[in-house]
XYZ file of C-alpha atoms in Angstrom:
688
model
C -70.320 -105.112 -53.260
C -71.496 -107.382 -50.813
C -69.475 -110.637 -50.335
C -70.999 -113.780 -49.080
C -69.258 -116.928 -48.276
C -70.002 -120.654 -47.451
C -68.026 -122.039 -44.361
C -66.068 -125.454 -45.079
C -66.338 -128.186 -42.777
C -62.673 -127.746 -41.412
C -63.525 -124.606 -40.204
C -62.228 -122.579 -43.066
C -64.316 -119.389 -45.477
C -65.048 -120.036 -48.956
C -66.820 -117.584 -51.316
C -69.997 -118.181 -52.112
C -71.372 -118.360 -55.803
C -72.169 -114.693 -56.530
C -74.180 -112.919 -58.870
C -75.784 -109.234 -59.651
C -78.963 -109.338 -58.421
C -81.829 -106.913 -59.466
C -84.617 -107.265 -56.784
C -87.937 -105.455 -56.318
C -89.212 -105.985 -53.469
C -93.104 -104.634 -53.348
C -95.811 -105.137 -50.857
C -99.563 -105.102 -51.501
C -99.919 -102.331 -48.759
C -97.448 -99.854 -50.755
C -98.949 -98.338 -54.068
C -96.948 -98.721 -57.342
C -94.819 -95.404 -57.107
C -93.352 -96.648 -53.727
C -92.064 -99.428 -55.106
C -88.426 -100.192 -53.925
C -86.172 -101.288 -56.625
C -82.289 -101.910 -56.169
C -79.334 -103.849 -58.160
C -76.658 -106.370 -56.517
C -73.735 -106.659 -58.589
C -71.020 -109.227 -57.530
C -68.151 -110.868 -58.278
C -67.958 -114.852 -59.851
C -65.555 -116.943 -57.657
C -65.613 -120.498 -57.715
C -66.298 -123.534 -54.958
C -63.552 -124.431 -52.886
C -61.997 -127.952 -54.053
C -62.135 -129.021 -50.875
C -65.738 -128.686 -49.240
C -67.622 -129.765 -52.318
C -65.622 -132.514 -54.426
C -69.366 -133.677 -55.869
C -70.952 -132.425 -59.263
C -72.344 -128.863 -57.877
C -68.544 -127.998 -57.910
C -68.596 -127.842 -61.920
C -72.363 -126.837 -62.395
C -71.963 -123.708 -59.922
C -68.929 -122.340 -60.420
C -70.366 -118.963 -61.884
C -73.343 -116.898 -61.485
C -73.967 -113.852 -63.795
C -77.562 -111.732 -62.351
C -80.476 -112.204 -61.136
C -83.962 -110.377 -61.337
C -85.854 -111.037 -58.314
C -89.020 -109.564 -57.443
C -90.548 -110.408 -53.583
C -94.160 -109.560 -52.764
C -96.089 -110.240 -49.581
C -98.744 -112.499 -49.740
C -102.004 -112.305 -48.117
C -100.164 -113.547 -44.879
C -98.153 -110.198 -44.496
C -95.318 -112.395 -42.643
C -94.118 -114.899 -45.655
C -93.117 -112.651 -48.504
C -93.347 -114.250 -52.064
C -90.822 -114.663 -54.773
C -91.057 -113.934 -58.663
C -88.311 -114.136 -60.991
C -88.822 -113.591 -64.871
C -89.061 -116.339 -67.477
C -85.510 -114.705 -69.005
C -84.119 -115.018 -65.589
C -85.627 -118.312 -64.675
C -84.116 -119.832 -67.889
C -80.645 -118.436 -67.118
C -80.188 -119.399 -63.836
C -82.983 -122.273 -63.481
C -81.176 -124.270 -60.875
C -79.577 -121.522 -58.411
C -80.948 -118.868 -56.495
C -78.511 -116.287 -53.972
C -80.691 -114.784 -51.106
C -77.718 -113.754 -48.680
C -77.844 -111.079 -46.345
C -81.305 -109.680 -47.533
C -82.454 -109.192 -43.715
C -84.357 -112.340 -43.983
C -86.199 -113.248 -40.510
C -88.459 -115.881 -42.583
C -87.662 -118.143 -45.323
C -89.581 -116.357 -48.578
C -92.467 -118.461 -50.572
C -90.702 -119.403 -53.749
C -93.340 -120.175 -56.149
C -92.681 -121.719 -59.823
C -89.093 -122.685 -58.737
C -89.679 -127.011 -58.576
C -85.947 -127.145 -60.841
C -83.949 -125.430 -57.765
C -80.656 -127.296 -57.149
C -78.881 -124.673 -55.015
C -80.626 -122.244 -52.216
C -78.183 -119.734 -50.413
C -79.459 -118.352 -47.145
C -76.206 -117.001 -45.812
C -76.187 -114.027 -42.964
C -80.032 -113.258 -42.447
C -82.371 -113.519 -39.243
C -84.174 -116.513 -40.362
C -85.242 -118.731 -36.942
C -87.266 -121.887 -38.998
C -86.710 -123.273 -41.971
C -89.624 -123.491 -44.213
C -91.414 -122.847 -47.511
C -89.161 -124.960 -49.352
C -91.150 -128.243 -48.945
C -91.851 -127.640 -52.800
C -88.089 -127.647 -53.578
C -87.479 -131.604 -53.862
C -84.937 -131.362 -56.488
C -82.691 -128.875 -53.898
C -79.120 -130.477 -53.826
C -77.657 -127.573 -51.866
C -78.736 -125.715 -48.934
C -77.096 -123.059 -47.237
C -78.293 -121.494 -44.143
C -75.033 -120.307 -42.328
C -75.512 -117.195 -39.824
C -78.587 -117.164 -39.074
C -80.420 -118.083 -35.670
C -82.710 -121.379 -36.790
C -83.004 -123.057 -33.435
C -84.576 -126.213 -34.740
C -83.697 -128.130 -37.675
C -86.928 -129.093 -38.959
C -89.072 -128.497 -42.636
C -86.767 -130.755 -44.936
C -88.600 -134.101 -44.556
C -89.510 -133.585 -48.238
C -85.398 -132.432 -49.630
C -84.764 -136.405 -50.339
C -82.215 -135.848 -52.877
C -80.513 -132.943 -50.193
C -76.513 -133.357 -50.844
C -74.957 -130.683 -48.680
C -76.294 -129.354 -45.770
C -74.343 -125.934 -44.407
C -76.115 -124.842 -40.757
C -73.294 -123.650 -39.596
C -73.470 -120.375 -36.674
C -76.844 -120.958 -35.681
C -78.486 -121.509 -32.571
C -79.483 -125.569 -32.618
C -79.206 -127.951 -29.824
C -79.953 -130.536 -30.546
C -79.444 -133.532 -33.757
C -83.115 -134.233 -35.672
C -85.231 -134.647 -38.139
C -82.685 -135.673 -40.729
C -84.973 -139.091 -41.040
C -85.084 -138.545 -44.813
C -81.875 -137.118 -45.874
C -80.412 -140.425 -46.830
C -78.469 -138.846 -49.477
C -76.423 -136.417 -47.497
C -72.777 -136.240 -48.143
C -71.867 -132.760 -46.185
C -73.742 -131.905 -42.788
C -71.940 -128.601 -41.072
C -73.418 -128.201 -38.058
C -70.360 -126.242 -36.320
C -70.798 -122.544 -34.012
C -74.160 -124.321 -32.487
C -75.182 -125.508 -28.920
C -75.064 -129.369 -29.499
C -74.344 -131.239 -27.067
C -74.399 -135.008 -28.322
C -73.884 -136.436 -31.283
C -77.304 -138.574 -32.341
C -79.555 -138.984 -35.154
C -77.042 -139.564 -37.741
C -76.708 -143.665 -37.894
C -78.522 -143.539 -40.622
C -76.447 -141.176 -42.972
C -74.232 -144.062 -44.509
C -73.635 -141.759 -47.512
C -72.297 -138.759 -45.417
C -68.285 -137.821 -46.023
C -68.072 -135.016 -44.154
C -69.436 -133.644 -40.743
C -68.454 -130.959 -39.041
C -69.490 -130.676 -35.576
C -66.944 -127.649 -34.296
C -67.382 -125.519 -31.534
C -70.578 -127.056 -29.818
C -70.504 -128.443 -26.641
C -70.004 -132.031 -26.981
C -68.224 -133.515 -23.907
C -67.798 -136.958 -25.419
C -67.569 -138.923 -28.974
C -69.881 -141.848 -29.409
C -73.025 -142.704 -31.317
C -71.028 -142.643 -34.922
C -72.084 -146.388 -35.819
C -73.374 -146.811 -39.264
C -71.739 -143.668 -40.902
C -69.535 -145.796 -42.969
C -68.780 -143.493 -45.515
C -67.759 -140.700 -43.480
C -63.905 -139.700 -44.165
C -63.677 -136.370 -42.494
C -65.547 -135.315 -38.971
C -64.143 -132.161 -37.527
C -64.565 -131.430 -33.748
C -62.599 -128.958 -32.706
C -63.089 -126.618 -30.296
C -65.226 -128.641 -27.957
C -65.236 -129.540 -24.643
C -64.423 -133.074 -25.006
C -62.999 -135.620 -22.562
C -63.355 -138.889 -24.242
C -63.999 -140.746 -27.386
C -65.521 -143.755 -28.428
C -66.846 -145.639 -31.565
C -64.372 -143.959 -34.025
C -62.608 -147.017 -34.249
C -66.164 -148.581 -36.277
C -65.710 -145.562 -38.946
C -64.058 -148.376 -41.415
C -63.675 -144.801 -44.221
C -62.151 -142.130 -41.460
C -59.404 -140.471 -43.251
C -59.138 -136.979 -41.376
C -60.126 -136.289 -37.491
C -59.985 -132.948 -35.824
C -60.399 -133.099 -32.357
C -57.786 -129.730 -31.556
C -59.162 -127.590 -28.331
C -61.115 -130.008 -26.372
C -60.505 -131.305 -23.215
C -58.447 -134.536 -23.844
C -55.929 -135.144 -21.051
C -54.863 -139.174 -21.613
C -54.674 -141.476 -24.412
C -56.302 -143.775 -22.877
C -59.643 -141.359 -23.083
C -59.456 -141.809 -27.019
C -57.727 -145.158 -26.929
C -59.828 -146.357 -29.422
C -58.106 -144.310 -32.016
C -55.571 -147.113 -32.163
C -58.000 -149.529 -33.749
C -58.781 -147.633 -36.502
C -56.689 -148.728 -39.896
C -58.025 -145.852 -42.139
C -57.014 -142.641 -40.159
C -54.691 -141.024 -41.204
C -54.744 -137.238 -40.395
C -54.942 -136.698 -36.799
C -54.902 -133.176 -34.488
C -54.695 -132.935 -30.902
C -53.350 -129.211 -30.329
C -54.585 -127.649 -27.682
C -55.635 -130.645 -25.315
C -53.561 -131.099 -22.451
C -52.582 -133.786 -23.627
C -50.300 -132.063 -25.969
C -48.236 -130.168 -23.229
C -47.220 -133.753 -21.941
C -43.476 -134.831 -22.819
C -44.918 -138.550 -24.060
C -47.465 -136.848 -25.898
C -46.148 -137.804 -29.901
C -44.178 -140.338 -29.028
C -47.217 -142.172 -27.501
C -49.627 -141.321 -30.791
C -47.344 -142.475 -33.101
C -46.777 -145.906 -31.375
C -50.236 -146.714 -31.045
C -51.451 -144.985 -34.506
C -48.763 -146.237 -36.678
C -51.223 -145.792 -40.256
C -50.606 -141.537 -39.435
C -49.175 -139.487 -41.975
C -50.092 -136.281 -40.138
C -49.959 -135.067 -36.351
C -51.215 -131.600 -35.737
C -51.017 -130.585 -39.639
C -47.493 -131.710 -39.836
C -46.339 -134.335 -41.407
C -44.910 -137.386 -40.077
C -41.344 -138.423 -40.382
C -39.474 -141.467 -39.948
C -37.066 -140.374 -37.433
C -39.807 -139.547 -35.317
C -41.700 -142.793 -35.936
C -38.210 -144.506 -34.544
C -37.934 -142.404 -31.488
C -41.400 -142.871 -30.701
C -40.926 -146.741 -30.721
C -38.188 -146.279 -29.015
C -40.019 -144.361 -26.320
C -42.592 -147.171 -26.265
C -40.641 -149.591 -25.454
C -39.048 -148.024 -22.519
C -42.832 -146.811 -21.666
C -43.848 -150.297 -21.704
C -41.173 -151.572 -19.623
C -42.224 -148.779 -17.035
C -45.705 -149.575 -17.123
C -44.854 -153.654 -16.952
C -43.033 -152.816 -13.850
C -45.548 -150.897 -12.754
C -48.180 -153.358 -12.955
C -45.563 -155.933 -11.217
C -45.619 -154.185 -8.256
C -49.188 -153.102 -8.013
C -49.408 -156.703 -8.180
C -47.144 -157.622 -5.537
C -48.521 -155.222 -3.517
C -52.005 -156.502 -3.948
C -50.509 -160.087 -3.459
C -49.045 -158.557 0.110
C -52.713 -157.074 1.181
C -54.246 -160.146 0.470
C -51.688 -162.062 2.470
C -51.801 -159.946 5.297
C -55.513 -160.113 5.262
C -55.382 -163.864 5.298
C -52.439 -163.889 8.098
C -54.848 -161.624 10.470
C -57.894 -164.102 9.549
C -55.609 -166.722 10.885
C -54.197 -165.532 14.179
C -58.168 -163.986 14.824
C -59.455 -167.614 14.498
C -55.482 -168.797 16.524
C -56.805 -166.284 19.685
C -60.707 -167.125 19.450
C -59.536 -171.038 19.746
C -56.889 -169.929 22.817
C -59.831 -168.228 24.532
C -62.260 -170.737 24.240
C -59.802 -173.531 25.654
C -59.044 -171.069 28.450
C -62.499 -170.318 29.682
C -63.312 -173.848 29.274
C -60.243 -174.470 31.508
C -61.357 -171.996 34.020
C -64.853 -173.572 34.265
C -63.094 -176.820 35.003
C -61.003 -174.770 37.917
C -64.276 -173.541 39.524
C -65.449 -176.773 39.986
C -64.482 -178.395 43.466
C -60.853 -179.323 43.173
C -59.735 -182.651 42.760
C -55.909 -183.835 43.250
C -53.601 -180.642 42.344
C -50.423 -181.376 40.740
C -47.747 -178.990 42.587
C -43.641 -180.024 43.001
C -40.722 -178.366 44.487
C -37.877 -178.360 41.838
C -34.342 -177.202 42.270
C -35.682 -175.069 44.974
C -38.108 -173.427 42.654
C -41.994 -174.144 42.596
C -43.264 -175.267 39.275
C -47.099 -174.972 39.047
C -49.029 -176.344 36.009
C -50.650 -174.205 33.592
C -53.929 -174.889 31.682
C -53.134 -176.366 28.605
C -54.165 -175.677 25.311
C -56.534 -178.675 25.033
C -60.120 -178.640 26.272
C -63.791 -178.100 24.232
C -63.748 -176.165 21.693
C -66.619 -174.680 19.622
C -67.190 -177.230 16.958
C -67.508 -174.305 13.423
C -64.682 -172.438 15.185
C -62.664 -176.009 14.649
C -64.050 -176.848 11.377
C -63.036 -173.042 10.143
C -59.546 -173.178 11.627
C -58.640 -176.247 9.675
C -60.437 -175.432 6.477
C -57.842 -172.693 6.304
C -55.048 -172.998 3.578
C -51.659 -173.576 5.004
C -50.897 -171.524 1.966
C -49.775 -168.118 2.306
C -50.396 -167.948 5.930
C -47.260 -165.944 6.152
C -45.363 -163.424 4.546
C -41.735 -162.561 4.655
C -40.579 -158.553 3.473
C -37.693 -156.756 3.101
C -38.239 -153.596 2.707
C -34.553 -151.451 2.746
C -32.922 -152.077 6.081
C -36.001 -153.786 7.480
C -37.042 -157.226 7.728
C -41.225 -157.817 8.233
C -42.229 -161.391 9.474
C -46.107 -162.026 9.668
C -47.186 -165.198 10.581
C -45.606 -168.264 12.387
C -44.525 -169.320 9.654
C -42.487 -166.584 8.574
C -39.922 -167.361 11.406
C -38.847 -170.238 9.252
C -37.058 -167.895 7.061
C -34.992 -167.547 9.871
C -33.152 -171.053 8.564
C -32.277 -169.518 5.009
C -28.689 -168.902 3.901
C -29.032 -164.519 4.043
C -26.388 -163.208 1.982
C -24.101 -161.122 4.298
C -24.824 -158.183 2.194
C -28.629 -158.490 3.021
C -28.045 -159.812 6.773
C -25.864 -156.567 7.002
C -28.204 -154.291 6.238
C -30.806 -155.333 8.191
C -31.307 -153.231 11.486
C -34.566 -153.219 12.089
C -37.071 -156.798 12.372
C -40.827 -156.502 13.034
C -42.873 -159.128 13.961
C -46.591 -159.255 13.146
C -49.373 -162.061 13.781
C -46.749 -163.988 15.540
C -47.233 -165.443 19.018
C -44.299 -163.702 21.321
C -43.558 -167.580 22.980
C -42.762 -168.695 19.478
C -40.636 -165.579 18.657
C -38.063 -165.995 21.540
C -37.504 -169.449 20.287
C -35.841 -167.747 17.425
C -33.831 -165.112 18.948
C -30.649 -166.771 19.210
C -31.135 -167.245 15.330
C -32.060 -163.631 15.116
C -28.899 -162.557 16.976
C -26.141 -164.874 14.732
C -28.101 -163.710 11.233
C -28.963 -160.537 11.739
C -25.857 -158.800 13.740
C -26.806 -155.548 13.336
C -30.671 -155.223 14.096
C -31.269 -152.620 16.875
C -34.644 -152.039 16.541
C -37.723 -154.733 17.146
C -41.366 -154.059 16.592
C -43.903 -156.326 18.026
C -47.783 -155.973 16.969
C -50.234 -158.792 17.618
C -47.573 -160.439 19.685
C -49.941 -161.559 22.475
C -46.927 -160.049 24.850
C -49.381 -159.920 28.316
C -46.494 -159.810 31.565
C -43.799 -157.997 31.988
C -41.465 -161.014 32.813
C -41.646 -161.815 28.671
C -39.540 -159.142 28.004
C -36.399 -160.828 29.935
C -36.119 -162.933 26.683
C -34.986 -159.874 25.233
C -31.876 -159.539 27.305
C -30.010 -162.667 25.075
C -29.678 -160.380 22.135
C -26.760 -158.538 21.195
C -28.245 -154.890 21.221
C -31.308 -153.225 21.491
C -31.180 -149.367 20.585
C -34.951 -149.602 19.983
C -38.030 -151.220 20.900
C -42.075 -150.880 19.389
C -44.857 -152.136 21.512
C -47.895 -151.592 19.771
C -50.791 -151.527 21.569
C -52.932 -153.791 19.337
C -52.646 -157.401 20.545
C -50.209 -156.438 23.071
C -51.791 -156.251 26.749
C -48.706 -155.394 28.457
C -48.617 -151.696 27.004
C -51.330 -151.328 29.553
C -49.592 -151.304 32.536
C -48.379 -148.101 33.688
C -44.641 -148.820 34.157
C -43.620 -151.428 31.551
C -41.498 -148.988 29.413
C -39.963 -148.520 32.797
C -39.482 -152.656 33.394
C -37.847 -152.754 30.180
C -35.316 -149.867 30.788
C -34.204 -151.897 34.149
C -33.994 -155.374 32.257
C -32.772 -154.206 29.418
C -30.271 -151.688 31.191
C -27.246 -153.314 29.570
C -28.430 -152.231 26.156
C -28.660 -148.510 26.875
C -32.002 -148.167 25.086
C -32.395 -144.654 23.361
C -36.191 -145.069 22.489
C -39.333 -146.854 23.597
C -42.474 -146.483 21.029
C -40.767 -143.715 19.101
C -40.023 -141.823 22.620
C -36.549 -140.776 23.747
C -35.140 -142.678 27.121
C -33.960 -140.342 29.447
C -31.218 -140.045 32.398
C -34.504 -139.573 34.617
C -36.351 -142.271 33.158
C -33.316 -144.983 33.904
C -32.980 -143.306 37.233
C -36.998 -144.250 38.217
C -36.555 -147.769 36.587
C -34.040 -148.774 39.319
C -35.495 -147.135 41.840
C -38.667 -149.284 40.847
C -37.404 -152.361 40.152
C -33.794 -152.733 41.512
C -34.419 -154.574 44.924
C -35.863 -157.095 42.657
C -32.921 -158.435 40.672
C -31.109 -158.036 44.725
C -34.131 -160.638 46.094
C -33.808 -162.582 43.069
C -30.546 -163.653 43.331
C -29.853 -163.534 47.509
C -32.887 -165.418 47.999
C -31.561 -168.818 45.074
C -29.170 -171.119 46.127
C -25.497 -170.979 44.182
C -26.482 -173.933 42.463
C -29.829 -173.034 41.266
C -27.972 -169.482 40.440
C -25.307 -170.950 38.547
C -28.202 -172.550 36.414
C -29.944 -170.302 35.453
C -26.879 -167.832 34.387
C -24.866 -168.562 31.192
C -21.479 -169.616 30.363
C -20.240 -166.352 30.529
C -22.506 -165.156 33.366
C -21.325 -168.157 35.058
C -17.783 -167.188 34.864
C -18.791 -163.645 36.249
C -20.711 -165.014 38.976
C -17.694 -167.397 40.376
C -15.282 -164.046 39.752
C -17.758 -162.404 42.257
C -17.559 -165.606 44.443
C -13.429 -165.480 44.358
C -13.079 -162.177 44.756
C -15.489 -161.501 47.522
C -13.285 -162.575 50.398
C -10.181 -160.413 49.142
C -8.762 -156.765 49.894
C -9.993 -154.117 48.002
C -6.354 -153.171 47.217
C -5.393 -156.236 46.034
C -7.750 -156.479 43.042
C -5.917 -155.156 39.780
C -7.402 -153.019 37.248
C -8.356 -155.816 34.593
C -10.662 -156.964 37.757
C -11.997 -153.506 38.576
C -13.330 -153.539 34.522
C -14.057 -157.499 35.146
C -16.545 -156.079 38.184
C -17.835 -153.163 36.575
C -18.906 -155.566 33.775
C -20.617 -157.662 35.928
C -22.294 -155.640 38.775
C -26.245 -155.419 38.691
C -26.078 -157.148 35.459
C -25.574 -160.099 37.460
C -28.441 -159.852 39.517
C -30.421 -158.671 36.136
C -29.157 -162.087 34.658
C -31.485 -164.288 36.916
C -34.779 -162.730 35.705
C -35.247 -164.758 33.117
C -38.464 -165.779 30.840
C -39.761 -169.371 30.457
C -41.345 -170.009 27.436
C -45.246 -171.797 27.502
C -44.244 -174.488 25.265
C -40.975 -175.378 27.553
C -42.709 -174.547 30.803
C -45.327 -177.747 29.329
C -42.359 -179.344 28.472
C -40.940 -179.371 31.813
C -43.782 -179.992 33.427
C -44.453 -183.380 31.476
C -40.603 -183.839 32.563
C -42.276 -183.065 36.318
C -44.659 -185.371 35.722
C -42.978 -188.237 34.429
C -40.337 -188.057 37.459
C -42.978 -188.007 39.833
C -44.853 -191.107 38.567
C -41.197 -193.008 38.676
C -41.021 -191.800 41.826
C -44.210 -192.940 42.780
C -43.600 -196.402 41.655
C -40.292 -196.622 43.196
C -41.444 -196.003 46.305
C -44.135 -198.372 45.943
C -41.915 -201.366 45.059
C -39.976 -200.690 48.249
C -42.808 -200.649 50.487
C -44.066 -204.016 48.539
C -40.868 -205.038 49.288
C -40.140 -204.381 53.053
C -43.272 -205.588 53.561
C -42.504 -208.804 52.439
C -39.639 -208.806 54.265
C -41.591 -207.903 57.864
C -43.923 -210.904 56.807
C -41.050 -212.974 56.614
C -39.128 -211.658 59.541
C -43.146 -212.306 61.746
C -43.180 -215.903 60.352
C -39.295 -216.097 61.580
C -40.180 -214.863 64.726
C -42.795 -217.683 65.565
C -40.961 -220.563 63.821
C -37.588 -219.650 65.720
C -37.895 -221.701 69.102
C -39.072 -224.967 67.600
C -36.382 -224.766 65.167
C -33.618 -224.123 67.393
C -34.852 -227.071 69.755
C -34.721 -229.569 66.281
C -31.121 -227.212 65.442
C -29.825 -227.808 69.139
C -30.881 -231.454 68.986
C -29.359 -232.286 65.714
C -26.168 -231.159 66.585
C -26.157 -233.371 69.907
C -27.066 -236.561 68.064
C -24.356 -236.203 65.210
C -21.441 -235.755 67.780
C -22.969 -238.343 70.045
C -20.232 -240.488 68.689
C -17.258 -238.607 68.771
C -15.028 -240.666 66.696
C -17.563 -241.375 64.103
C -18.235 -237.435 63.565
C -15.133 -236.812 62.748
C -14.616 -239.443 60.266
C -17.756 -238.286 58.774
C -16.437 -234.284 58.390
C -12.908 -236.017 57.121
C -14.683 -237.589 54.748
C -17.119 -234.566 53.419
C -13.922 -232.650 53.137
C -12.402 -235.169 50.827
C -15.145 -235.023 48.617
C -15.205 -231.546 48.506
C -11.388 -231.438 46.877
């Protein structure tokens, strides 16, 4: 008994049409007595119903036996097959030559009426010698060594072509097989689906166990109902949604890792049975819920029936996943918006710096010219010199670009946990908002980026009130250029950490800047500067370097000037120092001793303050106004004094003659004493 099997398109084996054969194989080189004769007796099972659901199933369901003669032709490589007339009549439309160790297809003469031809389990390397079988419907070449599809162009009636388990590397030469119903190419070396779009009647396509990495080029297969792609290397699937009749799709044991790579399946309205088992995607917790949610028409998943409970659970899970996805997208959009806004703020800042530098350079050129009238005024015991103003010739291109920048999204305010980040000068306006007590109390770190330090100084009192728990300040791109600017931070309630990024803060290039910060802000007992722990040795070094500075600043200033610089609390402390200065040490009580410790050198350090550029400019304008008023007042006084002097000189010239006339008039009036007395009495009476 020699069993024969057909391979079904879904990968399962089916029993072949078997029959009893009496083969006589004869070659021209052998004498008659060396003829080899043997019989093959086989059972007669039927075709599986799922493999061939067409008229062949009914016509070729049984066999009894064939008597076949294979005789070599004049070309010894191609044997010729002959059957007796009785056998042709009995089995006129079928022929089975499986397991005959054939290496080539024999020449089949006088069999033009054949409809079924079976070459299973041989060693055939090329399809040939069957072009005359134009009525052939079923051709089985399973388990041979064929490397190329060829020799089929004349078989226009072929409906079933089984080429599984061969060595085929490319789908080709099927142009004339427009009536194909079943095409089995499993177990080959095919890397790409191609040259099948014209097979509009094809219902079953088996490409299992090949080397496919992706699925596409399926357009035109309008009748395809079953597609088997098991055991490939597929990572993504396309064009399946363009198959209007597809019902069963087998994708088991591939490399599919996400539903996005097979998202086209969700658009298929006909698909009812699909398998993903053996893929990375099948190991994910969301696998079943995602598939069922996106493919609501499925009846079977991984060869298991889909229940209503599974559909309901899939819907619930899908809603949660959708919410997570929307939230993730929202966060992504916010991050992108933040990135774009920060980039816009950075460009705005860069333009500001370039404009400022251009103005500074212009002022330097003007100052290099011969000096004209330099303003320098003495005010309240201190010398104030004018700073270059932010006006001057600016490059027209820079100016137009600066004006063209939109005000929208030129600043950003972000609260991330306990950190408040401010980007751009417009962000400082957020300190005027009505912050909730919970949010304001949670903020411990405040970061300033792309903001002029002088603008930050103006809002430090608001920062102190709005965020009482802020302990850490960060400065990046804030134009910290001199040590005096750190004096402004003394007005805050507390600072434990200070971070000054070297980018955009030239003051960091000063070797002693950290020691100055520790000296000036010693009352904060800072713990870290730029991430480095502050040690006791650092505090001692800071005091040695800058301690004398505070003493000089406080001792050289007059008392009224010192009091004007200090705040209300400092004024009380300073008056306390003055009041207790002359007292004996034993008279001061413990409470006063505590106050004295609170004041100490901090009061001296308080004289080291910082005036912002804007305030300085306002003060300078005020000084100019006062100077102008003084000048006008002095000019008026000088003019008036000049007029008085001129009048005095004229009077000196006229006075001798005037004196003579006065004496003469007096003598004439009193010459007649009685008349003069009467006249005087009359004048007195008239006045009453």
